[in-house]
CSV table of C-alpha atoms in Angstrom, one decimal:
chain,number,residue,atom,x,y,z
A,30,MET,CA,75.2,90.5,88.3
A,31,ILE,CA,72.8,90.8,91.2
A,32,ALA,CA,75.4,93.0,93.0
A,33,ARG,CA,75.6,95.2,90.0
A,34,ALA,CA,71.8,95.5,89.7
A,35,ALA,CA,71.6,96.3,93.4
A,36,LEU,CA,74.3,99.0,93.1
A,37,GLY,CA,72.4,100.4,90.1
A,38,LEU,CA,69.2,100.6,92.1
A,39,VAL,CA,71.0,102.3,95.0
A,40,LEU,CA,72.5,104.9,92.7
A,41,LEU,CA,69.2,105.4,90.9
A,42,SER,CA,67.4,106.0,94.2
A,43,LEU,CA,70.1,108.3,95.4
A,44,GLY,CA,69.8,110.2,92.1
A,45,ALA,CA,66.1,110.7,92.8
A,46,CYS,CA,67.0,112.3,96.2
A,47,ALA,CA,68.3,115.4,94.4
A,48,ALA,CA,66.3,115.4,91.2
A,49,ASN,CA,66.6,118.4,88.9
A,50,LEU,CA,69.3,120.2,90.9
A,51,ALA,CA,70.9,122.5,88.3
A,52,PRO,CA,74.5,123.6,88.6
A,53,TRP,CA,73.4,127.1,89.7
A,54,GLU,CA,71.4,125.7,92.5
A,55,ARG,CA,74.5,124.2,94.0
A,56,GLY,CA,76.0,127.6,95.0
A,57,ASN,CA,75.4,126.9,98.7
A,58,LEU,CA,77.0,123.5,98.5
A,59,ALA,CA,80.1,125.0,96.9
A,60,ARG,CA,80.7,127.3,99.7
A,61,PRO,CA,84.0,126.6,101.6
A,62,ASP,CA,82.2,126.1,104.9
A,63,MET,CA,80.1,123.4,103.2
A,64,ALA,CA,83.2,121.3,102.4
A,65,PHE,CA,83.6,118.1,104.5
A,66,GLU,CA,87.0,119.4,105.6
A,67,PRO,CA,86.8,123.2,105.4
A,68,TYR,CA,90.2,123.5,107.1
A,69,PRO,CA,92.3,120.5,106.0
A,70,VAL,CA,95.6,121.4,107.6
A,71,GLU,CA,93.9,121.8,111.0
A,72,ALA,CA,91.9,118.6,110.4
A,73,ALA,CA,95.1,116.7,109.8
A,74,PHE,CA,96.6,118.0,113.1
A,75,ARG,CA,93.5,117.2,115.1
A,76,GLU,CA,93.2,113.7,113.6
A,77,HIS,CA,96.9,113.1,114.3
A,78,ILE,CA,96.3,113.8,118.0
A,79,TRP,CA,93.3,111.5,118.3
A,80,PHE,CA,95.3,108.8,116.4
A,81,SER,CA,98.0,109.1,119.1
A,82,ARG,CA,95.6,109.2,122.1
A,83,GLU,CA,92.6,107.1,121.3
A,84,GLY,CA,92.1,103.4,120.6
A,85,ALA,CA,90.0,103.8,117.5
A,86,SER,CA,91.2,105.8,114.5
A,87,GLY,CA,90.5,106.4,110.8
A,88,GLY,CA,87.2,106.4,108.8
A,89,TYR,CA,87.7,109.8,107.2
A,90,ALA,CA,90.2,108.9,104.6
A,91,VAL,CA,93.0,106.4,104.0
A,92,GLY,CA,96.7,107.0,104.1
A,93,GLY,CA,99.2,108.8,106.2
A,94,GLY,CA,102.0,107.2,108.1
A,95,GLY,CA,102.2,105.8,111.5
A,96,CYS,CA,104.2,107.4,114.4
A,97,GLY,CA,105.9,106.6,117.7
A,98,CYS,CA,103.5,109.0,119.4
A,99,ASN,CA,103.9,108.4,123.1
B,8,MET,CA,77.9,137.6,99.7
B,9,ALA,CA,78.6,138.0,96.0
B,10,THR,CA,78.1,134.2,95.6
B,11,ARG,CA,74.6,134.1,97.1
B,12,SER,CA,73.2,137.2,95.3
B,13,GLY,CA,74.8,135.9,92.1
B,14,VAL,CA,73.2,132.6,92.5
B,15,ALA,CA,69.8,134.2,93.2
B,16,ALA,CA,70.1,136.4,90.1
B,17,VAL,CA,70.9,133.5,88.0
B,18,ALA,CA,68.1,131.4,89.4
B,19,ALA,CA,65.6,134.1,88.8
B,20,THR,CA,66.1,133.9,85.1
B,21,ARG,CA,65.8,130.2,85.0
B,22,LYS,CA,62.2,130.0,83.6
B,23,LYS,CA,63.2,131.5,80.2
B,24,SER,CA,66.2,129.4,79.7
B,25,SER,CA,66.7,127.7,76.3
B,26,PRO,CA,69.4,125.0,75.9
B,27,LYS,CA,71.9,127.6,74.8
B,28,THR,CA,71.3,130.0,77.7
B,29,LEU,CA,71.3,127.0,80.0
B,30,ALA,CA,74.8,126.2,79.0
B,31,ALA,CA,75.8,129.8,79.3
B,32,LEU,CA,74.2,130.1,82.8
B,33,THR,CA,75.9,126.9,83.8
B,34,SER,CA,79.3,128.2,82.9
B,35,ALA,CA,78.5,131.5,84.5
B,36,ALA,CA,77.4,129.8,87.7
B,37,LEU,CA,80.6,127.7,87.7
B,38,ALA,CA,82.6,130.9,87.3
B,39,LEU,CA,81.2,132.4,90.6
B,40,PRO,CA,83.8,132.7,93.4
B,41,GLY,CA,84.3,129.5,95.2
B,42,MET,CA,82.2,127.5,92.8
B,43,THR,CA,84.8,125.3,91.4
B,44,SER,CA,87.6,125.0,93.9
B,45,HIS,CA,85.3,123.6,96.7
B,46,SER,CA,82.8,121.8,94.7
B,47,HIS,CA,82.0,118.3,95.9
B,48,ALA,CA,82.2,117.0,92.4
B,49,ALA,CA,85.8,116.5,91.1
B,50,THR,CA,87.1,119.6,89.4
B,51,PRO,CA,90.8,120.5,89.1
B,52,PRO,CA,91.9,123.6,91.1
B,53,THR,CA,92.5,126.7,89.1
B,54,LYS,CA,94.8,128.5,91.5
B,55,VAL,CA,98.0,127.9,93.5
B,56,GLU,CA,97.1,127.5,97.2
B,57,LEU,CA,99.5,127.8,100.1
B,58,GLU,CA,97.9,126.6,103.3
B,59,GLY,CA,99.7,126.2,106.6
B,60,GLY,CA,99.6,126.4,110.4
B,61,LEU,CA,101.4,126.6,113.7
B,62,PHE,CA,100.0,124.2,116.4
B,63,TYR,CA,100.7,123.7,120.0
B,64,TYR,CA,99.6,120.6,122.0
B,65,ASP,CA,99.9,120.7,125.8
B,66,GLU,CA,98.9,117.9,128.2
B,67,GLY,CA,100.2,119.7,131.3
B,68,PRO,CA,103.4,120.6,133.0
B,69,ASP,CA,104.8,117.0,133.5
B,70,ARG,CA,103.5,115.5,130.4
B,71,VAL,CA,103.8,115.7,126.6
B,72,ARG,CA,104.0,118.9,124.7
B,73,VAL,CA,104.2,119.1,120.9
B,74,ALA,CA,104.9,122.2,118.8
B,75,THR,CA,104.1,121.7,115.1
B,76,VAL,CA,104.5,123.7,111.9
B,77,GLN,CA,102.8,122.5,108.8
B,78,GLN,CA,102.8,123.8,105.2
B,79,GLN,CA,101.0,122.6,102.1
B,80,ALA,CA,101.4,123.8,98.6
B,81,LEU,CA,98.8,122.9,95.9
B,82,THR,CA,99.2,123.7,92.3
B,83,PRO,CA,97.3,122.9,89.1
B,84,VAL,CA,99.5,121.3,86.4
B,85,GLY,CA,98.0,121.8,83.0
B,86,ASP,CA,94.2,121.4,82.7
B,87,ASN,CA,93.8,117.9,84.1
B,88,PHE,CA,96.3,117.5,86.9
B,89,ASP,CA,97.2,118.9,90.3
B,90,VAL,CA,100.1,118.3,92.7
B,91,LYS,CA,100.1,118.9,96.4
B,92,LEU,CA,103.2,118.9,98.6
B,93,ASN,CA,102.7,118.7,102.4
B,94,ALA,CA,105.4,119.0,105.1
B,95,VAL,CA,105.1,118.7,108.9
B,96,TYR,CA,107.6,119.3,111.6
B,97,ASP,CA,106.8,118.3,115.2
B,98,ALA,CA,109.0,119.1,118.2
B,99,ILE,CA,107.9,116.6,121.0
B,100,SER,CA,109.0,116.6,124.6
B,101,GLY,CA,107.7,115.5,128.0
B,102,ALA,CA,106.9,112.2,129.7
B,103,SER,CA,104.2,109.6,129.2
B,104,PRO,CA,102.4,107.1,131.5
B,105,ILE,CA,104.0,103.7,131.5
B,106,TYR,CA,102.0,101.4,133.8
B,107,ASN,CA,99.8,101.4,137.0
B,108,VAL,CA,100.4,100.1,140.5
B,109,PRO,CA,97.7,99.2,143.0
B,110,THR,CA,97.5,100.2,146.7
B,111,LEU,CA,96.6,97.1,148.7
B,112,GLU,CA,94.9,96.5,152.0
B,113,CYS,CA,96.1,93.4,153.6
B,114,PRO,CA,94.5,91.2,156.4
B,115,GLY,CA,94.9,93.0,159.7
B,116,GLY,CA,94.3,96.4,158.0
B,117,THR,CA,97.8,97.0,156.8
B,118,VAL,CA,97.8,99.3,153.8
B,119,ILE,CA,100.6,98.7,151.2
B,120,GLN,CA,101.5,101.8,149.2
B,121,PRO,CA,103.5,101.8,146.1
B,122,THR,CA,107.0,103.0,147.0
B,123,THR,CA,107.1,106.5,145.7
B,124,GLY,CA,109.7,106.9,143.0
B,125,GLY,CA,109.3,103.2,142.3
B,126,ALA,CA,109.9,104.0,138.7
B,127,GLU,CA,113.1,105.9,139.3
B,128,THR,CA,115.2,102.9,138.2
B,129,VAL,CA,113.4,103.0,134.8
B,130,SER,CA,115.8,104.4,132.3
B,131,GLY,CA,115.9,105.3,128.6
B,132,ALA,CA,114.9,108.3,126.7
B,133,SER,CA,111.2,107.5,126.6
B,134,GLY,CA,111.0,105.5,129.8
B,135,ALA,CA,112.4,102.0,129.3
B,136,SER,CA,110.6,98.9,130.0
B,137,GLY,CA,111.9,95.6,131.4
B,138,SER,CA,113.4,97.1,134.5
B,139,SER,CA,113.7,95.0,137.6
B,140,THR,CA,111.7,97.5,139.6
B,141,SER,CA,109.6,96.3,142.5
B,142,PRO,CA,106.9,99.0,142.8
B,143,LEU,CA,105.5,97.6,146.1
B,144,PRO,CA,107.5,96.8,149.2
B,145,ARG,CA,108.8,93.3,149.5
B,146,PRO,CA,105.9,91.2,150.8
B,147,ARG,CA,106.4,89.9,154.4
B,148,GLY,CA,107.7,86.3,154.5
B,149,GLY,CA,108.1,86.4,150.7
B,150,ILE,CA,104.5,85.3,150.2
B,151,PRO,CA,103.1,87.0,147.1
B,152,TYR,CA,100.4,89.6,147.7
B,153,THR,CA,98.1,87.5,145.5
B,154,GLN,CA,98.3,84.7,148.1
B,155,SER,CA,98.1,86.6,151.3
B,156,GLY,CA,94.5,87.9,151.0
B,157,CYS,CA,95.4,91.5,150.1
B,158,LYS,CA,92.7,93.5,148.3
B,159,PRO,CA,93.3,96.5,145.9
B,160,ILE,CA,91.9,99.7,147.3
B,161,GLY,CA,93.2,102.0,144.6
B,162,VAL,CA,95.4,102.3,141.5
B,163,GLN,CA,98.2,104.8,140.8
B,164,GLN,CA,99.5,105.7,137.4
B,165,VAL,CA,103.3,105.7,137.0
B,166,ILE,CA,104.6,108.4,134.6
B,167,SER,CA,108.1,107.9,133.1
B,168,PRO,CA,110.5,109.9,135.3
B,169,THR,CA,112.8,110.5,132.4
B,170,PRO,CA,111.4,113.1,130.0
B,171,PHE,CA,112.1,112.5,126.3
B,172,ASP,CA,112.8,114.8,123.4
B,173,ASP,CA,112.2,113.9,119.8
B,174,ARG,CA,111.2,115.5,116.5
B,175,ARG,CA,109.1,114.2,113.7
B,176,VAL,CA,109.5,115.2,110.1
B,177,ALA,CA,106.8,114.1,107.6
B,178,VAL,CA,106.6,114.9,103.9
B,179,ASP,CA,104.1,113.7,101.4
B,180,LEU,CA,103.4,114.3,97.8
B,181,LYS,CA,100.0,113.8,96.2
B,182,ALA,CA,99.0,114.0,92.5
B,183,ASN,CA,95.4,114.0,91.1
B,184,HIS,CA,94.4,113.4,87.5
B,185,TYR,CA,90.9,114.6,86.4
B,186,ARG,CA,89.3,112.9,83.6
B,187,GLY,CA,85.7,113.7,82.9
B,188,ASP,CA,83.7,112.5,85.9
B,189,THR,CA,86.6,110.5,87.2
B,190,THR,CA,89.5,111.5,89.4
B,191,PHE,CA,92.6,109.3,90.1
B,192,GLY,CA,94.9,110.2,93.0
B,193,VAL,CA,98.4,108.8,93.9
B,194,GLY,CA,100.3,109.8,97.0
B,195,LEU,CA,103.7,108.9,98.5
B,196,GLY,CA,105.1,110.0,101.9
B,197,ILE,CA,107.5,109.4,104.7
B,198,SER,CA,107.3,110.2,108.4
B,199,ASP,CA,110.6,110.1,110.4
B,200,GLU,CA,111.4,110.1,114.1
B,201,GLU,CA,114.4,109.1,116.1
B,202,ASP,CA,112.8,105.8,116.9
B,203,TYR,CA,110.1,105.4,114.2
B,204,ARG,CA,110.0,105.5,110.5
B,205,SER,CA,107.0,105.2,108.2
B,206,ASN,CA,106.8,105.0,104.4
B,207,PHE,CA,103.4,105.1,102.8
B,208,LEU,CA,101.6,105.0,99.5
B,209,THR,CA,98.0,106.1,98.8
B,210,LEU,CA,95.7,105.4,95.8
B,211,ASP,CA,92.3,106.7,95.4
B,212,LEU,CA,89.6,107.0,92.8
B,213,ARG,CA,86.5,109.2,92.7
B,214,GLN,CA,83.7,108.7,90.3
B,215,ASP,CA,80.9,111.3,89.9
B,216,LEU,CA,77.5,109.9,89.0
B,217,ASN,CA,74.0,111.1,88.5
B,218,GLU,CA,75.0,114.4,87.0
B,219,LYS,CA,77.5,114.9,89.8
B,220,ARG,CA,74.9,114.5,92.5
B,221,THR,CA,76.6,111.3,93.7
B,222,THR,CA,80.3,110.6,94.1
B,223,LEU,CA,81.6,107.1,94.7
B,224,ALA,CA,85.1,107.0,96.3
B,225,LEU,CA,87.5,104.1,96.6
B,226,GLY,CA,90.7,104.3,98.5
B,227,PHE,CA,93.7,102.1,99.3
B,228,SER,CA,96.8,102.8,101.3
B,229,LEU,CA,99.9,100.9,102.3
B,230,ALA,CA,102.2,101.8,105.1
B,231,ASP,CA,105.5,100.2,105.9
B,232,ASP,CA,106.7,101.1,109.4
B,233,LYS,CA,109.8,100.5,111.5
B,234,VAL,CA,110.1,100.9,115.2
B,235,MET,CA,113.6,101.3,116.7
B,236,PRO,CA,113.1,101.7,120.4
B,237,VAL,CA,115.8,103.8,122.1
B,238,ASN,CA,115.6,101.5,125.2
B,239,ASP,CA,116.5,98.5,123.1
B,240,PRO,CA,119.4,99.3,120.8
B,241,GLY,CA,119.7,97.0,117.8
B,242,PHE,CA,116.1,95.9,117.9
B,243,ILE,CA,113.9,96.8,114.9
B,244,GLY,CA,110.2,96.1,114.8
B,245,ASP,CA,108.5,95.9,111.4
B,246,LYS,CA,104.8,96.7,110.8
B,247,GLN,CA,102.7,96.8,107.6
B,248,THR,CA,99.3,98.5,107.5
B,249,LEU,CA,96.8,98.1,104.6
B,250,GLN,CA,93.8,100.4,104.6
B,251,TYR,CA,90.7,100.3,102.3
B,252,LEU,CA,87.9,102.8,101.9
B,253,VAL,CA,84.6,102.8,100.1
B,254,GLY,CA,82.5,105.9,100.3
B,255,LEU,CA,79.5,107.6,98.9
B,256,THR,CA,78.8,111.3,98.8
B,257,GLN,CA,75.3,112.4,98.0
B,258,ILE,CA,73.8,115.9,97.4
B,259,LEU,CA,70.4,115.8,99.1
B,260,ASP,CA,69.1,119.2,98.1
B,261,LYS,CA,70.5,122.6,97.5
B,262,TYR,CA,71.2,123.1,101.2
B,263,SER,CA,72.4,119.7,102.3
B,264,ILE,CA,74.9,117.0,101.5
B,265,THR,CA,75.8,113.7,103.1
B,266,GLN,CA,78.6,111.1,103.0
B,267,VAL,CA,78.9,107.5,104.2
B,268,ASN,CA,82.4,105.8,104.4
B,269,LEU,CA,83.3,102.3,105.4
B,270,THR,CA,87.0,101.7,106.1
B,271,TYR,CA,89.0,98.6,107.0
B,272,SER,CA,92.5,98.7,108.2
B,273,ASN,CA,94.8,95.6,108.7
B,274,ALA,CA,98.0,96.0,110.6
B,275,ALA,CA,100.5,93.2,111.0
B,276,GLY,CA,103.9,92.9,112.6
B,277,TYR,CA,105.3,94.5,115.7
B,278,LEU,CA,102.3,96.3,117.2
B,279,THR,CA,103.6,96.5,120.8
B,280,ASP,CA,104.5,99.8,122.3
B,281,PRO,CA,108.1,99.4,123.4
B,282,TYR,CA,107.7,102.1,126.1
B,283,LYS,CA,104.7,100.6,127.9
B,284,ASP,CA,104.9,98.1,130.7
B,285,VAL,CA,102.5,96.2,132.9
B,286,PHE,CA,102.8,95.6,136.6
B,287,VAL,CA,102.4,92.0,137.8
B,288,LEU,CA,101.2,91.7,141.4
B,289,ASP,CA,102.2,88.1,141.9
B,290,SER,CA,105.8,88.7,141.2
B,291,ASN,CA,105.7,92.4,142.3
B,292,SER,CA,107.5,93.2,139.1
B,293,VAL,CA,107.2,95.4,136.0
B,294,VAL,CA,107.5,93.7,132.6
B,295,PRO,CA,107.2,95.0,129.0
B,296,GLU,CA,103.7,94.9,127.6
B,297,ARG,CA,102.9,92.6,124.7
B,298,ARG,CA,100.2,93.0,122.0
B,299,PRO,CA,98.9,90.6,119.3
B,300,ASP,CA,100.8,90.8,116.1
B,301,GLU,CA,97.8,91.5,114.0
B,302,ARG,CA,94.9,94.0,114.2
B,303,GLY,CA,91.9,94.6,112.0
B,304,GLN,CA,90.0,97.8,112.5
B,305,TRP,CA,86.6,98.9,111.0
B,306,ASN,CA,85.0,102.3,110.8
B,307,LEU,CA,81.6,103.2,109.6
B,308,LEU,CA,81.3,107.0,109.3
B,309,GLY,CA,78.3,109.1,108.4
B,310,ARG,CA,78.6,112.9,107.8
B,311,TYR,CA,76.0,115.5,107.1
B,312,ILE,CA,76.3,119.2,106.3
B,313,ARG,CA,73.4,121.6,106.1
B,314,PHE,CA,73.5,125.3,105.1
B,315,VAL,CA,71.2,127.5,107.1
B,316,PRO,CA,70.4,130.5,104.8
B,317,ALA,CA,68.6,132.6,107.3
B,318,LEU,CA,71.6,132.6,109.6
B,319,ASP,CA,74.3,132.3,106.9
B,320,ALA,CA,75.7,129.4,108.8
B,321,ALA,CA,76.8,125.8,108.0
B,322,VAL,CA,76.1,122.9,110.4
B,323,HIS,CA,78.3,119.8,110.3
B,324,LEU,CA,77.4,116.6,112.0
B,325,ASP,CA,79.6,113.4,112.0
B,326,TYR,CA,79.0,110.1,113.6
B,327,ARG,CA,81.5,107.2,113.6
B,328,TYR,CA,81.2,103.7,114.9
B,329,SER,CA,84.5,101.8,115.2
B,330,TRP,CA,85.2,98.2,116.1
B,331,ASP,CA,88.3,96.0,115.9
B,332,ASP,CA,89.4,92.5,116.6
B,333,TRP,CA,91.3,93.6,119.8
B,334,GLY,CA,87.8,94.2,121.3
B,335,VAL,CA,88.0,98.0,121.1
B,336,THR,CA,84.7,99.5,120.1
B,337,ALA,CA,84.1,103.3,119.9
B,338,ASN,CA,81.5,105.8,119.2
B,339,THR,CA,82.4,109.3,118.0
B,340,LEU,CA,80.0,112.2,117.6
B,341,GLU,CA,81.2,115.5,116.4
B,342,THR,CA,79.3,118.6,115.5
B,343,SER,CA,80.4,122.1,114.5
B,344,TRP,CA,78.6,125.3,113.6
B,345,ILE,CA,80.4,127.6,111.1
B,346,GLN,CA,79.0,131.1,111.4
B,347,THR,CA,79.7,133.6,108.7
B,348,LEU,CA,80.0,137.1,110.2
B,349,GLY,CA,80.5,140.4,108.4
B,350,ALA,CA,83.7,141.9,107.0
B,351,GLY,CA,85.3,138.5,106.2
B,352,TRP,CA,85.0,137.1,109.7
B,353,GLN,CA,83.9,133.6,110.4
B,354,ALA,CA,83.5,131.8,113.7
B,355,THR,CA,83.4,128.1,114.3
B,356,PHE,CA,82.1,126.4,117.5
B,357,GLY,CA,82.5,122.6,117.8
B,358,VAL,CA,81.9,119.8,120.3
B,359,ARG,CA,83.2,116.3,120.0
B,360,TYR,CA,82.3,113.3,122.1
B,361,TYR,CA,84.3,110.1,122.1
B,362,SER,CA,83.8,106.9,124.0
B,363,GLN,CA,85.6,103.6,123.8
B,364,GLY,CA,85.5,100.2,125.4
B,365,ALA,CA,88.8,98.6,126.5
B,366,ALA,CA,90.8,96.1,124.5
B,367,ASP,CA,90.3,92.5,125.5
B,368,PHE,CA,93.8,92.2,126.9
B,369,TYR,CA,93.8,95.5,128.8
B,370,GLN,CA,93.9,95.6,132.6
B,371,ASP,CA,95.0,98.4,134.9
B,372,TYR,CA,97.5,95.8,136.3
B,373,PHE,CA,97.8,92.0,136.2
B,374,ASP,CA,97.6,89.5,139.1
B,375,THR,CA,99.5,87.1,136.9
B,376,LEU,CA,100.4,87.3,133.2
B,377,PRO,CA,98.1,85.4,130.9
B,378,SER,CA,99.8,82.4,129.4
B,379,SER,CA,98.7,83.3,125.9
B,380,GLY,CA,97.7,86.4,124.0
B,381,GLY,CA,98.6,90.0,124.8
B,382,TYR,CA,98.7,92.1,127.9
B,383,THR,CA,98.7,95.9,128.2
B,384,SER,CA,98.0,98.6,130.7
B,385,ASP,CA,98.3,101.4,128.1
B,386,TYR,CA,95.7,104.0,129.1
B,387,ARG,CA,94.9,104.5,125.4
B,388,LEU,CA,93.5,100.9,125.3
B,389,ALA,CA,91.4,101.3,128.5
B,390,THR,CA,87.7,102.2,128.8
B,391,PHE,CA,87.2,105.9,128.7
B,392,GLY,CA,85.2,108.8,127.3
B,393,ALA,CA,86.3,112.3,126.3
B,394,LEU,CA,84.7,115.6,125.5
B,395,GLY,CA,86.3,118.2,123.3
B,396,TYR,CA,85.3,121.8,122.8
B,397,ARG,CA,86.7,124.2,120.3
B,398,LEU,CA,86.4,127.7,119.0
B,399,ARG,CA,88.1,129.1,115.9
B,400,LEU,CA,88.0,132.4,114.2
B,401,SER,CA,88.9,133.1,110.6
B,402,LYS,CA,89.3,136.4,108.8
B,403,ALA,CA,89.5,136.9,105.1
B,404,LEU,CA,92.0,139.8,104.6
B,405,SER,CA,91.3,139.8,100.9
B,406,GLU,CA,90.0,137.6,98.1
B,407,SER,CA,93.2,135.6,98.3
B,408,VAL,CA,94.4,135.7,101.9
B,409,ARG,CA,92.8,134.1,105.0
B,410,ILE,CA,94.2,133.8,108.5
B,411,ASP,CA,92.8,131.7,111.4
B,412,ALA,CA,93.2,131.2,115.1
B,413,GLY,CA,91.8,128.3,117.2
B,414,ILE,CA,91.7,126.8,120.6
B,415,GLU,CA,90.5,123.3,121.7
B,416,TYR,CA,90.1,121.7,125.1
B,417,TYR,CA,89.9,118.0,125.5
B,418,ASP,CA,88.9,116.3,128.7
B,419,ARG,CA,89.5,112.5,129.0
B,420,ARG,CA,87.5,110.9,131.8
B,421,VAL,CA,86.7,107.2,132.6
B,422,GLY,CA,83.3,108.4,133.9
B,423,LEU,CA,82.4,109.8,130.4
B,424,ALA,CA,82.5,106.4,128.8
B,425,LEU,CA,79.2,105.1,127.6
B,426,ASP,CA,79.9,101.7,129.2
B,427,SER,CA,81.3,102.6,132.6
B,428,THR,CA,83.4,99.9,134.2
B,429,ASP,CA,85.4,99.5,137.3
B,430,ASN,CA,88.5,100.9,135.6
B,431,SER,CA,90.3,103.4,137.8
B,432,ASP,CA,90.3,107.1,137.0
B,433,THR,CA,94.1,107.3,137.5
B,434,ALA,CA,94.7,107.8,133.8
B,435,ASP,CA,92.3,110.8,133.4
B,436,TYR,CA,93.9,113.9,132.0
B,437,ASP,CA,93.1,116.8,129.7
B,438,TYR,CA,94.9,118.8,127.0
B,439,LEU,CA,94.7,122.1,125.3
B,440,THR,CA,95.7,122.9,121.7
B,441,PHE,CA,96.2,126.3,120.1
B,442,ASN,CA,96.6,127.0,116.4
B,443,LEU,CA,97.3,129.8,114.0
B,444,GLY,CA,96.7,129.2,110.3
B,445,TRP,CA,97.0,130.9,107.0
B,446,LYS,CA,95.9,130.3,103.4
B,447,VAL,CA,97.0,132.3,100.4
B,448,SER,CA,95.8,131.6,96.8
B,449,PHE,CA,96.9,133.2,93.6
């Protein structure tokens, strides 16, 4: 119950961050270069390299298979 | 620039809007190019998109090179579904580091060098472990180097003398269902190599809130992997990985958006790398490495994107803090500047910094093997830092065709680590990647 109330408060305050942002004011945000992954195929390749060469991995999404990757 | 002027024209009429015109303007705004397909809120795609690339990864003449071709096809199915098929083919060849050997200075000033080619008795397609190699000369009188007062004065990395060739084929299928402010996604895939096989399942849910200004994401994935080392015929190692994600995306204002993700991954089973060894000084021998059979990894990721109207550019900033129960902690900071130029051209400049601390059970080499727990000399679990620089160019040939080219340089250095230690720099290396890409929508 407390957790739900807290989540509600967080969401309410987040909503206040962008009050009155009408759909036509979101044109900039809808640009391809404003996507979190503007080039998803390239992003997958780069993340696969780091997954194979660095001790930490993940955080951006879940999924994908493991590999031998030596 | 049709989008920007279109938006400005629509915004200029805003004051007079009645509810009816409001609705009309909203749908007009959503009909603007790029408005729906890349919206942060969940909306189904309206076009078929074919996106692919050719990639080349090169660590240098005696090390690993990978040539990759990847192709994705995304198609809407009815009004509320989409399906995406993704296929990757990697051709992998070269050789990898397998362990490290010290150079010693013994009482009386004698310098003991690793016998060059000490790894030549190592066999197997990917550099076998468990050989009976003695990388240092036999100690005088049979007294172990650990007991004769010898001190290390350097460390040398041993690369597998036997280059390997392999190929990896990965295919995955993902479907999304859009239902009001909610999107459900299901994905299935496989990744297959001569000595490795992975099957995986992904589930995710996205919920738009606050009139689509906020998106809550939940994700889960399961991977079931098998390792079949070519240097140990008949052995099969099993590994299961569960991953969880909770994320929040928030529109801050009409120019900026942010995202925070927390992920947890739990891997259990055979987590050892069958092609990595450790050198044990006491016995002057090389033995296969061993890792714990469980690993929990956490990531906290923050992302921020800002559009700069005066320059027609988008700035991306990502920071990730990672930690796990093997003792590896890492900081990753990445930024990129995407500059829109005239005539359909776009240039991206990016810099990425990565720094990690070593796993608890990592050492360049071991005096004696620990009686319990794991031991590894895998350079990927050592302390190091890395800087990556990239440049990419993109050209829209028409409304529906885009081509890209990119180059990235990555420099791995022990000295770049935030928390510098006395680890040797013998494992330092760099790599280059090149890529060509395409995207066609219709």
